[in-house]
mmCIF file of C-alpha atoms in Angstrom:
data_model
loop_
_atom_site.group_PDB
_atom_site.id
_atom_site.type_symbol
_atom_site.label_atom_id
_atom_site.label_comp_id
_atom_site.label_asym_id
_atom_site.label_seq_id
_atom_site.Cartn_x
_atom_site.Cartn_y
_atom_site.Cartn_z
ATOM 1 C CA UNK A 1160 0.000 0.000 0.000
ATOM 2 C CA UNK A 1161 0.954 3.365 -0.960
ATOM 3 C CA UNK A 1162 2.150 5.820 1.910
ATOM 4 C CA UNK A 1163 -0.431 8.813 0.360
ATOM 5 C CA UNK A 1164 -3.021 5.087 0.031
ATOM 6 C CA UNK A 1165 -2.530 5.491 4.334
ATOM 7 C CA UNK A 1166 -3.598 8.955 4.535
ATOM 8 C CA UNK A 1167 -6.589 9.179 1.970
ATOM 9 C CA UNK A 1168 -8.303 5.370 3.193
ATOM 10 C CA UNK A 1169 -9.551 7.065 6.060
ATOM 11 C CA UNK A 1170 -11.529 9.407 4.443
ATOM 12 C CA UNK A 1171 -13.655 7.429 2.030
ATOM 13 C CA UNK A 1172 -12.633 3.846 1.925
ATOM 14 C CA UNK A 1173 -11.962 2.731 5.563
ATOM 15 C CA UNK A 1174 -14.041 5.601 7.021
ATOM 16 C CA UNK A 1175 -13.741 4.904 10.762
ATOM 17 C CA UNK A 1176 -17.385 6.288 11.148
ATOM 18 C CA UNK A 1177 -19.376 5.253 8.050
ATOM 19 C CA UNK A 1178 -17.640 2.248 6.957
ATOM 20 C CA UNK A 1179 -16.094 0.431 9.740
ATOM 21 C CA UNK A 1180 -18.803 1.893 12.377
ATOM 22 C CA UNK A 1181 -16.197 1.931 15.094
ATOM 23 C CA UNK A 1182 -16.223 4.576 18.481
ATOM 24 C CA UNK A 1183 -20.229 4.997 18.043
ATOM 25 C CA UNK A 1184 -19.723 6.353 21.778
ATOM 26 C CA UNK A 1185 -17.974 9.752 20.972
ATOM 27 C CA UNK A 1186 -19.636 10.156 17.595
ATOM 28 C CA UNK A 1187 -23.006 10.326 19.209
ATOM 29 C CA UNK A 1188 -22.798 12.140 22.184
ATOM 30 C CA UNK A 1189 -20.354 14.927 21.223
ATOM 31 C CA UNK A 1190 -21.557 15.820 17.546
ATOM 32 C CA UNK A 1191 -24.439 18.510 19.083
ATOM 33 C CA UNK A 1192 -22.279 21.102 17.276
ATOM 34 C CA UNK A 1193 -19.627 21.612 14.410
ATOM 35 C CA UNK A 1194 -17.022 22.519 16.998
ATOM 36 C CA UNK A 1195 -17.164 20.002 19.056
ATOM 37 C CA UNK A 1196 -16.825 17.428 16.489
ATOM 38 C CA UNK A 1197 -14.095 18.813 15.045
ATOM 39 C CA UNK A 1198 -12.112 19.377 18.777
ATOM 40 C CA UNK A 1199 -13.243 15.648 19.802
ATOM 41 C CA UNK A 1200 -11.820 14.585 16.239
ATOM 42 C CA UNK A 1201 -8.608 16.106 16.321
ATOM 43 C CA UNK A 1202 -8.026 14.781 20.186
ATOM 44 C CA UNK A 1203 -8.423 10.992 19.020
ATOM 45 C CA UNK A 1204 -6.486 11.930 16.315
ATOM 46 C CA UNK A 1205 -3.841 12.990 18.263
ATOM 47 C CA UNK A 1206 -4.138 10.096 20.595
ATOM 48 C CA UNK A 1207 -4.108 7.572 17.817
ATOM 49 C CA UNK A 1208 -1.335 8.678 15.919
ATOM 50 C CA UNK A 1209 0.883 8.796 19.119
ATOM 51 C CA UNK A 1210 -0.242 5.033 20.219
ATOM 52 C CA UNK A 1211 -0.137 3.926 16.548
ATOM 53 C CA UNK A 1212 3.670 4.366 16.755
ATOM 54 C CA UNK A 1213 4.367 3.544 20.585
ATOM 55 C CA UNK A 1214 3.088 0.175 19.799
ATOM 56 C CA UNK A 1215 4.405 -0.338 16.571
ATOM 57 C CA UNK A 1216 8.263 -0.031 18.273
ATOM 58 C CA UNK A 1217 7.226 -1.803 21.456
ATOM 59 C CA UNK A 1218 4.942 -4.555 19.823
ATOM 60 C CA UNK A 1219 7.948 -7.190 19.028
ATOM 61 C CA UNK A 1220 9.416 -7.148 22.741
ATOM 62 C CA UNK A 1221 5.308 -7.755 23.974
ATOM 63 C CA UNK A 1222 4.625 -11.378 24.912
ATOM 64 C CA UNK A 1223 1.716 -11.923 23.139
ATOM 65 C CA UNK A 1224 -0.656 -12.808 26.572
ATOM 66 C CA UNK A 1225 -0.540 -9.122 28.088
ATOM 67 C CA UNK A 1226 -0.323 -7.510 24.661
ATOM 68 C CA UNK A 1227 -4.168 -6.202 24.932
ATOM 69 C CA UNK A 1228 -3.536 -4.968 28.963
ATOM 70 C CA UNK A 1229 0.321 -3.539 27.288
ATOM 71 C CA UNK A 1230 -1.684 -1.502 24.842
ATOM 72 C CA UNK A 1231 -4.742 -0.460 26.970
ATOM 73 C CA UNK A 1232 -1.765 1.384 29.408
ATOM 74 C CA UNK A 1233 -0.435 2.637 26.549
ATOM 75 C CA UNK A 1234 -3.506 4.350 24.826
ATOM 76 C CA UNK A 1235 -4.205 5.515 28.686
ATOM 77 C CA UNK A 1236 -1.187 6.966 28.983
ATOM 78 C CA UNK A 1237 -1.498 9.205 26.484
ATOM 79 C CA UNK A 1238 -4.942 10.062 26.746
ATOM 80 C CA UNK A 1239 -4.165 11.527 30.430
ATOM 81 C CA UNK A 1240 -1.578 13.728 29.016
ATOM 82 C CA UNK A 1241 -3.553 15.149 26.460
ATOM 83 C CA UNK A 1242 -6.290 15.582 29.201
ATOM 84 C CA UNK A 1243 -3.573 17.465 31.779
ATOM 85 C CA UNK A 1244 -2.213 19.700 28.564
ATOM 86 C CA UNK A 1245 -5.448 20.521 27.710
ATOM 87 C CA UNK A 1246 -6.662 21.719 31.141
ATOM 88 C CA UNK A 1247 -3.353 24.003 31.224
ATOM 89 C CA UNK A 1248 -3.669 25.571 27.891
ATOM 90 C CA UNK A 1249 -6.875 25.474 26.379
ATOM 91 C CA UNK A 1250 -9.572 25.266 29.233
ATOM 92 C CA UNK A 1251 -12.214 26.925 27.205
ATOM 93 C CA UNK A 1252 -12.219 23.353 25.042
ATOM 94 C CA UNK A 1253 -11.681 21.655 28.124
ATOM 95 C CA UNK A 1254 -14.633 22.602 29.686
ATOM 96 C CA UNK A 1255 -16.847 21.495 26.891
ATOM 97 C CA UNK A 1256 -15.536 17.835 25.932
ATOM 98 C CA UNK A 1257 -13.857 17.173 29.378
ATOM 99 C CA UNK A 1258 -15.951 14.392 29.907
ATOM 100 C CA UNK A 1259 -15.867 12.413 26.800
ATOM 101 C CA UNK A 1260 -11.989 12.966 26.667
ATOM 102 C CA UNK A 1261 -11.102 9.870 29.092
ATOM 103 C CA UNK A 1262 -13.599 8.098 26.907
ATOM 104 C CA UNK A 1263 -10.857 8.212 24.247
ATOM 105 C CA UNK A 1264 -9.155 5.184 25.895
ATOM 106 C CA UNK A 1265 -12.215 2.957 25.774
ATOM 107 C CA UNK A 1266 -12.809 4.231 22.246
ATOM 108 C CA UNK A 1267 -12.448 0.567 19.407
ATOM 109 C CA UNK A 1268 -10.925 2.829 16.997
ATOM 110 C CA UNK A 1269 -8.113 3.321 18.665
ATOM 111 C CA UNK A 1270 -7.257 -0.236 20.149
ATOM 112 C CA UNK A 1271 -8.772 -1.520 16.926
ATOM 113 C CA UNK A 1272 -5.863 0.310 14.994
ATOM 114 C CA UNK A 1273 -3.474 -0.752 17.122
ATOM 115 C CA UNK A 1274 -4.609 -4.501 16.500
ATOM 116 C CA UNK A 1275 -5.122 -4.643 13.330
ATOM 117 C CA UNK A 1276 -2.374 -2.398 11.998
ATOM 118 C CA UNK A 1277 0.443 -0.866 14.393
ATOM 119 C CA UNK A 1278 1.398 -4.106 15.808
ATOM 120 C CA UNK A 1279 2.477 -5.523 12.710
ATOM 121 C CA UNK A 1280 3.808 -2.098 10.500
ATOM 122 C CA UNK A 1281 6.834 -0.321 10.773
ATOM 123 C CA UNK A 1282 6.563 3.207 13.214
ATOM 124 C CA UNK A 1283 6.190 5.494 9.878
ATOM 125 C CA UNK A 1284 3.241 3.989 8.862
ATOM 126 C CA UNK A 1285 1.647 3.285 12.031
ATOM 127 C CA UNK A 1286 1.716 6.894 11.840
ATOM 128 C CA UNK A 1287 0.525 7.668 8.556
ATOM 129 C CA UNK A 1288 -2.333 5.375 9.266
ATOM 130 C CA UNK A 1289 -2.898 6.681 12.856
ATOM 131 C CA UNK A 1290 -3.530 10.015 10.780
ATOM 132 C CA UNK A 1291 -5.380 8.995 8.253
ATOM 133 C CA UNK A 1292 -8.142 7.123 10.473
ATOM 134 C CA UNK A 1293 -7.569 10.206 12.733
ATOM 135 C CA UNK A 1294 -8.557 12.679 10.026
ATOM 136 C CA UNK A 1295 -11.145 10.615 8.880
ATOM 137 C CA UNK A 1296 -12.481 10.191 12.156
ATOM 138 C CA UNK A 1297 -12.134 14.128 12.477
ATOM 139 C CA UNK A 1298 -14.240 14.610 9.104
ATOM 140 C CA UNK A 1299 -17.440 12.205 10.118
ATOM 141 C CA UNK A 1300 -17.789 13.577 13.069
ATOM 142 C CA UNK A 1301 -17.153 17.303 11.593
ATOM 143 C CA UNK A 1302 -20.198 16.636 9.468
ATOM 144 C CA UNK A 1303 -22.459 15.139 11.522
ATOM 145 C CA UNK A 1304 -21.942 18.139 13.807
ATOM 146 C CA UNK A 1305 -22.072 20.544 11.201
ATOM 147 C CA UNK A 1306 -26.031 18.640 10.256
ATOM 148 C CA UNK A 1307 -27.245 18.828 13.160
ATOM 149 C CA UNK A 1308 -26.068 22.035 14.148
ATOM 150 C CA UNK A 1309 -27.556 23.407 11.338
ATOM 151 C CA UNK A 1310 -31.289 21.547 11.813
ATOM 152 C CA UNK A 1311 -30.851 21.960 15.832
ATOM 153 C CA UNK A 1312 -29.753 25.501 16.478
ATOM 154 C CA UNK A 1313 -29.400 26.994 13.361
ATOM 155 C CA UNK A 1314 -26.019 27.760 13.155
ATOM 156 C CA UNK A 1315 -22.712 26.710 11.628
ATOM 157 C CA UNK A 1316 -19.428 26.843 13.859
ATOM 158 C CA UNK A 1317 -21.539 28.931 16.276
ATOM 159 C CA UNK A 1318 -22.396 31.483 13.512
ATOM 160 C CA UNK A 1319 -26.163 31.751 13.609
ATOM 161 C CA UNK A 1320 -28.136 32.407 10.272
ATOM 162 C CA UNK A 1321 -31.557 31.737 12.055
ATOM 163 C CA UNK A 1322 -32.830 33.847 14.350
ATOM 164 C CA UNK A 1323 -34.783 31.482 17.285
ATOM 165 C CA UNK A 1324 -33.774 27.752 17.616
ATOM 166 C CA UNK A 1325 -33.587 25.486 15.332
ATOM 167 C CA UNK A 1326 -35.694 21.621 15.763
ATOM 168 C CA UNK A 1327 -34.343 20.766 19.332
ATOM 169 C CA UNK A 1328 -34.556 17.088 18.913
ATOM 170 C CA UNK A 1329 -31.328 17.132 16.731
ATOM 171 C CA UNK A 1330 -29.652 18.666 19.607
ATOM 172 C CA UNK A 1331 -30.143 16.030 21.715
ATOM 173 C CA UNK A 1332 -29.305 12.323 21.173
ATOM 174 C CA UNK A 1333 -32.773 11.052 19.278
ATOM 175 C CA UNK A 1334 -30.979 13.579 16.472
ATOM 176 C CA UNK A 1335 -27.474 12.141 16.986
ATOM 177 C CA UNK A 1336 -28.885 8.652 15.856
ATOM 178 C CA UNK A 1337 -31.145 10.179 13.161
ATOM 179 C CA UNK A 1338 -27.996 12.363 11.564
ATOM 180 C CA UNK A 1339 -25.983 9.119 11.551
ATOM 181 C CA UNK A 1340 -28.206 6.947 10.112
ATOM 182 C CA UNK A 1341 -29.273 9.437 7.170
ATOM 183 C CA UNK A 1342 -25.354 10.188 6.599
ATOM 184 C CA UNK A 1343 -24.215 6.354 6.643
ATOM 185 C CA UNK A 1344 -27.072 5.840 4.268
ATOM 186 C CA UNK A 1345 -26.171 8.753 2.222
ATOM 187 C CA UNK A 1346 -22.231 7.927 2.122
ATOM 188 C CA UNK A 1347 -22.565 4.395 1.701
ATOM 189 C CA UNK A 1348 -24.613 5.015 -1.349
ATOM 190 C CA UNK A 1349 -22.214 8.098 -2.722
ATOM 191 C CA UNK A 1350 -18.806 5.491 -2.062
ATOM 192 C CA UNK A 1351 -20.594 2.435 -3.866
ATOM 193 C CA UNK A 1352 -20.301 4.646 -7.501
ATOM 194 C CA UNK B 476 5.419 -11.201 31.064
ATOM 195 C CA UNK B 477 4.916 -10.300 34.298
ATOM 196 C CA UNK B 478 8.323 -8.730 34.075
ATOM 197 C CA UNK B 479 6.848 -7.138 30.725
ATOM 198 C CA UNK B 480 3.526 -5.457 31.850
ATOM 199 C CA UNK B 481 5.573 -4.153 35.068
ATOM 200 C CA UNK B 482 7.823 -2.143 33.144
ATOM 201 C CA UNK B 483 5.053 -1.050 30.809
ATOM 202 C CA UNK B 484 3.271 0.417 33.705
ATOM 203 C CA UNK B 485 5.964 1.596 35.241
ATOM 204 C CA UNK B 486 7.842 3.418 32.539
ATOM 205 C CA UNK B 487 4.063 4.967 31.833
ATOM 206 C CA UNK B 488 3.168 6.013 35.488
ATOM 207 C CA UNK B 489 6.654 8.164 35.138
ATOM 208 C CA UNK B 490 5.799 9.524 32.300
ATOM 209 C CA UNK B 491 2.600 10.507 33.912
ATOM 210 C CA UNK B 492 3.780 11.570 36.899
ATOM 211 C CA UNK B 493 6.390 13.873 34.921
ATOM 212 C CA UNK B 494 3.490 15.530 32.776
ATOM 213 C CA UNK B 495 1.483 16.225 35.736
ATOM 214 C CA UNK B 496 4.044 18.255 37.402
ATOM 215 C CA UNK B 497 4.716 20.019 34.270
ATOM 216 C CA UNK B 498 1.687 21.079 33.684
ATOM 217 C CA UNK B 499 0.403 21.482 37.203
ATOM 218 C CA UNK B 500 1.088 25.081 37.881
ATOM 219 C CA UNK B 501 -0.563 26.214 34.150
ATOM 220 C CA UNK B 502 -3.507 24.173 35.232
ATOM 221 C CA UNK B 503 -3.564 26.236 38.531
ATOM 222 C CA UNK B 504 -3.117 29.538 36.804
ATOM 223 C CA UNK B 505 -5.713 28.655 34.091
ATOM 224 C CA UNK B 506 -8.040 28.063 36.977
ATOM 225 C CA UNK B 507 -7.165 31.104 39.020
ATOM 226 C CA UNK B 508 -7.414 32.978 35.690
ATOM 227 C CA UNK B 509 -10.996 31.619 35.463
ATOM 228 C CA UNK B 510 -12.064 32.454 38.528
ATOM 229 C CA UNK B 511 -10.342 35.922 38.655
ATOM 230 C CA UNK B 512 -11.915 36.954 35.090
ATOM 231 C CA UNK B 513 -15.328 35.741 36.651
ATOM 232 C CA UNK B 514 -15.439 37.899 39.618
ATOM 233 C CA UNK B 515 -14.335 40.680 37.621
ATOM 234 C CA UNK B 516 -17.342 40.173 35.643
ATOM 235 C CA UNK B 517 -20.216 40.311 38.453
ATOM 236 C CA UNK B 518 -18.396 42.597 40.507
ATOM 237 C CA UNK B 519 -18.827 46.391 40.007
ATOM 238 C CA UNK B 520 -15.521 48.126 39.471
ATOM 239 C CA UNK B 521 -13.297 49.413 42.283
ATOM 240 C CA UNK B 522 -13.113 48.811 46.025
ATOM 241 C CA UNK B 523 -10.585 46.195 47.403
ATOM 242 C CA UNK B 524 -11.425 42.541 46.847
ATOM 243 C CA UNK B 525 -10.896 40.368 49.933
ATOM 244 C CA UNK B 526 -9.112 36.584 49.535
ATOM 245 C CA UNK B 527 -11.401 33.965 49.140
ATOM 246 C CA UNK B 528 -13.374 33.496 52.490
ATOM 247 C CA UNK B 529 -15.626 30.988 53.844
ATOM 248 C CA UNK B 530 -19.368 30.962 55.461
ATOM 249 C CA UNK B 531 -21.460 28.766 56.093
ATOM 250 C CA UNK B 532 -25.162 28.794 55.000
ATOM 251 C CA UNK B 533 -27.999 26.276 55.692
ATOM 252 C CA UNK B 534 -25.019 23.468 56.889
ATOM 253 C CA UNK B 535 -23.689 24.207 53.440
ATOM 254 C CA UNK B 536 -20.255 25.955 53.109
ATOM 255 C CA UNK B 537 -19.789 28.533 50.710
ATOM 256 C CA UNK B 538 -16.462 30.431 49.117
ATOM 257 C CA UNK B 539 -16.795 34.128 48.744
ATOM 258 C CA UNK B 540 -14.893 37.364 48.427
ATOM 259 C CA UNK B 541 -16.072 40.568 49.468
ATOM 260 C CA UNK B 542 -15.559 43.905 47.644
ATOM 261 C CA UNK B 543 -14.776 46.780 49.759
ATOM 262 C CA UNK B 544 -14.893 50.639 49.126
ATOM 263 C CA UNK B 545 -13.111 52.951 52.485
ATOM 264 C CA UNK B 546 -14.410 50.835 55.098
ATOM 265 C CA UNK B 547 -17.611 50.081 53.807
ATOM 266 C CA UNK B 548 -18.340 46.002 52.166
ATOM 267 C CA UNK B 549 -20.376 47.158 48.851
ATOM 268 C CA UNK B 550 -20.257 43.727 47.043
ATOM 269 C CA UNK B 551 -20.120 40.408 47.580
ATOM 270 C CA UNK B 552 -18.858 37.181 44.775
ATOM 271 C CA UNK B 553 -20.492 34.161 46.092
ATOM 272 C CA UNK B 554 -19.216 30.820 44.530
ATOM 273 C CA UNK B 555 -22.280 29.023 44.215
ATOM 274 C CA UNK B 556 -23.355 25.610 43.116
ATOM 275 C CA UNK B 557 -26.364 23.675 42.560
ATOM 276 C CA UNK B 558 -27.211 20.870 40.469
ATOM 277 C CA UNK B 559 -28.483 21.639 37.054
ATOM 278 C CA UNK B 560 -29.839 18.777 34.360
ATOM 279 C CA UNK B 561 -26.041 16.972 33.608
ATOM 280 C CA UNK B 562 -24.433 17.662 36.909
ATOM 281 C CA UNK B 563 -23.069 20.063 39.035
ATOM 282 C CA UNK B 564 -23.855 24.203 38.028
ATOM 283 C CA UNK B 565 -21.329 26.177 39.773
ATOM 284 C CA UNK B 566 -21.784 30.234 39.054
ATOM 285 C CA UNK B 567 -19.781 33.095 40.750
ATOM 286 C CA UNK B 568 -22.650 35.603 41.851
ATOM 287 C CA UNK B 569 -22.261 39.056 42.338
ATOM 288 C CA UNK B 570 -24.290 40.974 45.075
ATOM 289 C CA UNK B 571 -24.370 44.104 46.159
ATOM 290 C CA UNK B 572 -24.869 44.933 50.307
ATOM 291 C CA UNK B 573 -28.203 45.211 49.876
ATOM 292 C CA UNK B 574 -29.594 42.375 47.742
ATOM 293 C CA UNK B 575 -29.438 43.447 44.257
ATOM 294 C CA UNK B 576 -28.241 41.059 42.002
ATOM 295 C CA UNK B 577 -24.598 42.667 40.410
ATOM 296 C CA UNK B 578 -24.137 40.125 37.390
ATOM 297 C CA UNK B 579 -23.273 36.728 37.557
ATOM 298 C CA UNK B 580 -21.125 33.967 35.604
ATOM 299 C CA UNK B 581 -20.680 30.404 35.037
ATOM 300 C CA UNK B 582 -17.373 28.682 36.557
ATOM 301 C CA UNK B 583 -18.885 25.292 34.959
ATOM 302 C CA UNK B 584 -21.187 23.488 33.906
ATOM 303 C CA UNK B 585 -22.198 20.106 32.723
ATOM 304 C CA UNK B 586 -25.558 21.339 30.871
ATOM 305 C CA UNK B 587 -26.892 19.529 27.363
ATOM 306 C CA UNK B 588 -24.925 21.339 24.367
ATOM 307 C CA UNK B 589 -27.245 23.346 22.638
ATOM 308 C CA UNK B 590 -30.363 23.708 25.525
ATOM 309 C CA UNK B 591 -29.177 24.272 29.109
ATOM 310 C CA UNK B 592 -25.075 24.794 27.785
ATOM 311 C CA UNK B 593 -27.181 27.982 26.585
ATOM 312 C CA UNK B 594 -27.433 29.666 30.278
ATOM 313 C CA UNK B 595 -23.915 30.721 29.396
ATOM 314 C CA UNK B 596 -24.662 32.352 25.837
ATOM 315 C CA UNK B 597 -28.222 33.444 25.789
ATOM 316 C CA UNK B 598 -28.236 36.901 25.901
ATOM 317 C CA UNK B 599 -31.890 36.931 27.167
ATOM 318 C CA UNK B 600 -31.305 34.596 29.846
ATOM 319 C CA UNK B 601 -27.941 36.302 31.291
ATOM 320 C CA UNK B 602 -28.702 39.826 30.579
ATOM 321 C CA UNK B 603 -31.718 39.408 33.176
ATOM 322 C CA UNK B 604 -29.588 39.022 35.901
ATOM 323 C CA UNK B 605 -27.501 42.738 36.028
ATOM 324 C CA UNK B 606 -29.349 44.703 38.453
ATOM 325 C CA UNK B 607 -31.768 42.094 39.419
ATOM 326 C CA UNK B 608 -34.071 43.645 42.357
ATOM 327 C CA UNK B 609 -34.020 41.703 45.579
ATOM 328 C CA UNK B 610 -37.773 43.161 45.399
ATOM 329 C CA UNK B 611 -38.608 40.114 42.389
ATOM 330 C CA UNK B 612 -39.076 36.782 43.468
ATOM 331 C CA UNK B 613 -36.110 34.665 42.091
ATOM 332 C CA UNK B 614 -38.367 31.788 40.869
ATOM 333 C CA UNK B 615 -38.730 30.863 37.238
ATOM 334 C CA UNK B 616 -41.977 32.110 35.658
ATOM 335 C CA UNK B 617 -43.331 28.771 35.557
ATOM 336 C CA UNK B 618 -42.797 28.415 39.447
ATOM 337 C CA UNK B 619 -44.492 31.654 39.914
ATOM 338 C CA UNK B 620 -41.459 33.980 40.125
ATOM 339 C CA UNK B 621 -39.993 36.403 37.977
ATOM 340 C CA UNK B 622 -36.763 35.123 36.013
ATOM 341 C CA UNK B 623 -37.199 34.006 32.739
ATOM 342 C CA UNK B 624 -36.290 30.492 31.696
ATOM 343 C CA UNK B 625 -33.901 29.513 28.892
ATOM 344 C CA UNK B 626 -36.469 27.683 26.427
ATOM 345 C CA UNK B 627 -37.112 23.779 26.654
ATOM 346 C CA UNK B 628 -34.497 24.122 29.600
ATOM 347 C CA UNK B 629 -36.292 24.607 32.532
ATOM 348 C CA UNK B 630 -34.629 22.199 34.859
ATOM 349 C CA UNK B 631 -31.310 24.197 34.049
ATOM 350 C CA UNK B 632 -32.823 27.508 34.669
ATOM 351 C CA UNK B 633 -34.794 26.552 37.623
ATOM 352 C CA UNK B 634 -31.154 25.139 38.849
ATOM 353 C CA UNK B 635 -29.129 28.345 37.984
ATOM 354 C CA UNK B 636 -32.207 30.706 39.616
ATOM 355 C CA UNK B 637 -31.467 28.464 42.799
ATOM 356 C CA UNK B 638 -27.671 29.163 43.123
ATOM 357 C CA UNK B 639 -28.290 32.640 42.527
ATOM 358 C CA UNK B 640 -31.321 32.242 45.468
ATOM 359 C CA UNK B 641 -28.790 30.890 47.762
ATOM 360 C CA UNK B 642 -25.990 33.133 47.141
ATOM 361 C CA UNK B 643 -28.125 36.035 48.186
ATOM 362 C CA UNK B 644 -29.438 34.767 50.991
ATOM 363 C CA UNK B 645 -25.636 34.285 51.927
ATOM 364 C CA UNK B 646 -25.388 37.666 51.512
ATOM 365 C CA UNK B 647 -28.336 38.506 52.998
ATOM 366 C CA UNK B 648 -27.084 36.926 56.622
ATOM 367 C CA UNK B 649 -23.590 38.335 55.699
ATOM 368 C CA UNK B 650 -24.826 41.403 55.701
ATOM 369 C CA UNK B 651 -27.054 41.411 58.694
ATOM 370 C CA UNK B 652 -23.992 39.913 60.313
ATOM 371 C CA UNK B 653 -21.915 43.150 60.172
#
């Protein structure tokens, strides 16, 4: 597989979202806005790309027995230091996805990338993948936030077009699972061509 | 592999423990930034503010500073919380000595994105506050009272009415105190 072949799967054919329906957890519950897709993206991005390659150097020297409780540290570890550097410079975004941001370690993308690809590629393109899925990750979510910010408060990236709200329901998780559904459908059908 | 998922943990506990102390004291002054903008915010300008003091209210305890003009306490900052529809609401309330309600601010919140995340943003919701009258009954409409809830968010507005309802009464006995 091509290096650029790492980057671009992520977006269309190995969509971590649409295609491979992986970290449903995150997806759902922080997509209520634009922004907070795109921050949540960009953290398991982060996160992934920085596990992809720990494990890729550290996989040959794991007996294979504790390799899942090896990696699960891993991922942990590095989801705690993105959680204390976020705190101490950017509390604002701290203060809205706080919560979810542990969630990161739990999240199948992550431990699923690490199992199927990491632990048997070289570091570069544990990395290349870790970005790829991370930016498609980042993407998915980015539109399903932008969706049902636009049907729930009538707004894109907090820039309002609509004066009043927008349908409320999308705000809230009945419109997370009806934006998903309509974009898998939707994607699934555009990606088939 | 014992040996193995020792060192793992060990190597990242360090690493841990090393990030936490390096970013410990920008956590602390992000925090203390938070807090200082916030009383800023509901507290009229001038006068001395006080450190952070304590009182007790209703076997609840309660962080405040006090604004102070010659000798004279003018205004109060309660840190208040209550809890709202996702979890804790903790505000910073400013009161002047005699009941009016300066401005207040939220520290944080745990409120659903879009509804109740809105008692930070909506301009109708927070701009009622400045110069609320301790004459008006600080109840939401719906309950009879005078402040005027955040729309399909009730349960958040009825919670953030009820920190600002306790921080005055704080400053109410405060008050009489002196």
């Amino acid at each position: 597989m091509s290096k650029l072949s790492l980057i671009t799967k992520g977006f269309i054919k190995e969509n971590p979202t649409f295609v491979l329906v992986l970290g449903m957890c995150p997806t759902l519950a922080t997509t209520s806005s634009a922004m907070n897709g795109l921050e949540m993206g960009l953290a398991t991005l982060f996160v992934l790309v920085l596990s992809n390659m720990v494990i890729s150097l550290i996989s040959p020297l794991v007996p294979d027995k504790v390799h899942i409780p090896v990696y699960i540290v891993v991922i942990a570890t590095f989801v705690t230091v993105l959680q204390f550097v976020m705190q101490a410079y950017t509390p604002s975004v701290y203060q809205t996805l706080g919560l979810f941001i542990p969630l990161i370690v739990v999240n199948c993308i992550v431990l699923g990338r690490a199992e199927a690809f990491a632990n048997k590629n070289g570091v570069l393109d544990s990395a290349l993948d870790g970005i790829g899925i991370g930016l498609g990750f980042t993407a998915s979510l980015t539109v399903i936030g932008i969706v049902r910010e636009i049907l729930g408060s009538g707004s894109i990236f907090g820039w309002k077009f609509i004066s009043g709200d927008g349908i409320l329901a999308f705000v809230m998780a009945p419109g997370a699972f009806l934006a998903l559904g309509y974009l898998m459908v939707l994607f699934n059908k555009l990606a088939k061509k | 592999m014992v040996l193995c998922l020792t060192a793992v943990c060990l190597i990242c506990a360090a690493i841990l423990g090393g990030v936490y102390a390096l970013t410990y004291n920008p956590i602390q002054a992000a925090n203390q930034k938070a807090l200082e903008s916030s009383i800023k915010v509901v507290l009229p300008q001038g006068g001395e503010l006080s450190d952070a003091l304590e009182a007790q209210s209703e076997g609840v305890s309660y962080q405040y500073y006090t604004l102070t003009e010659g000798d004279e306490v003018t205004a109060y900052a309660v840190k208040s919380t209550t809890i709202g529809f996702g979890g804790p609401l903790t505000l910073m309330v400013g009161v002047l000595a005699d009941g009016t309600v300066y401005n207040t601010s939220v520290l944080s919140h745990s409120e659903t994105p879009g509804l109740g995340a809105k008692c930070t943003t909506d301009e109708k919701f927070t701009s009622q506050w400045k110069g609320f009258s301790p004459d008006k009954s600080l109840k939401v409409t719906k309950d009879g009272g005078d402040v005027d809830a955040i729309t399909a968010s009730t349960i958040t507005s009825r919670a953030y009415t009820l920190a600002v309802s306790n921080a005055v009464a704080l400053v109410k006995s405060l008050a009489s105190n002196e």
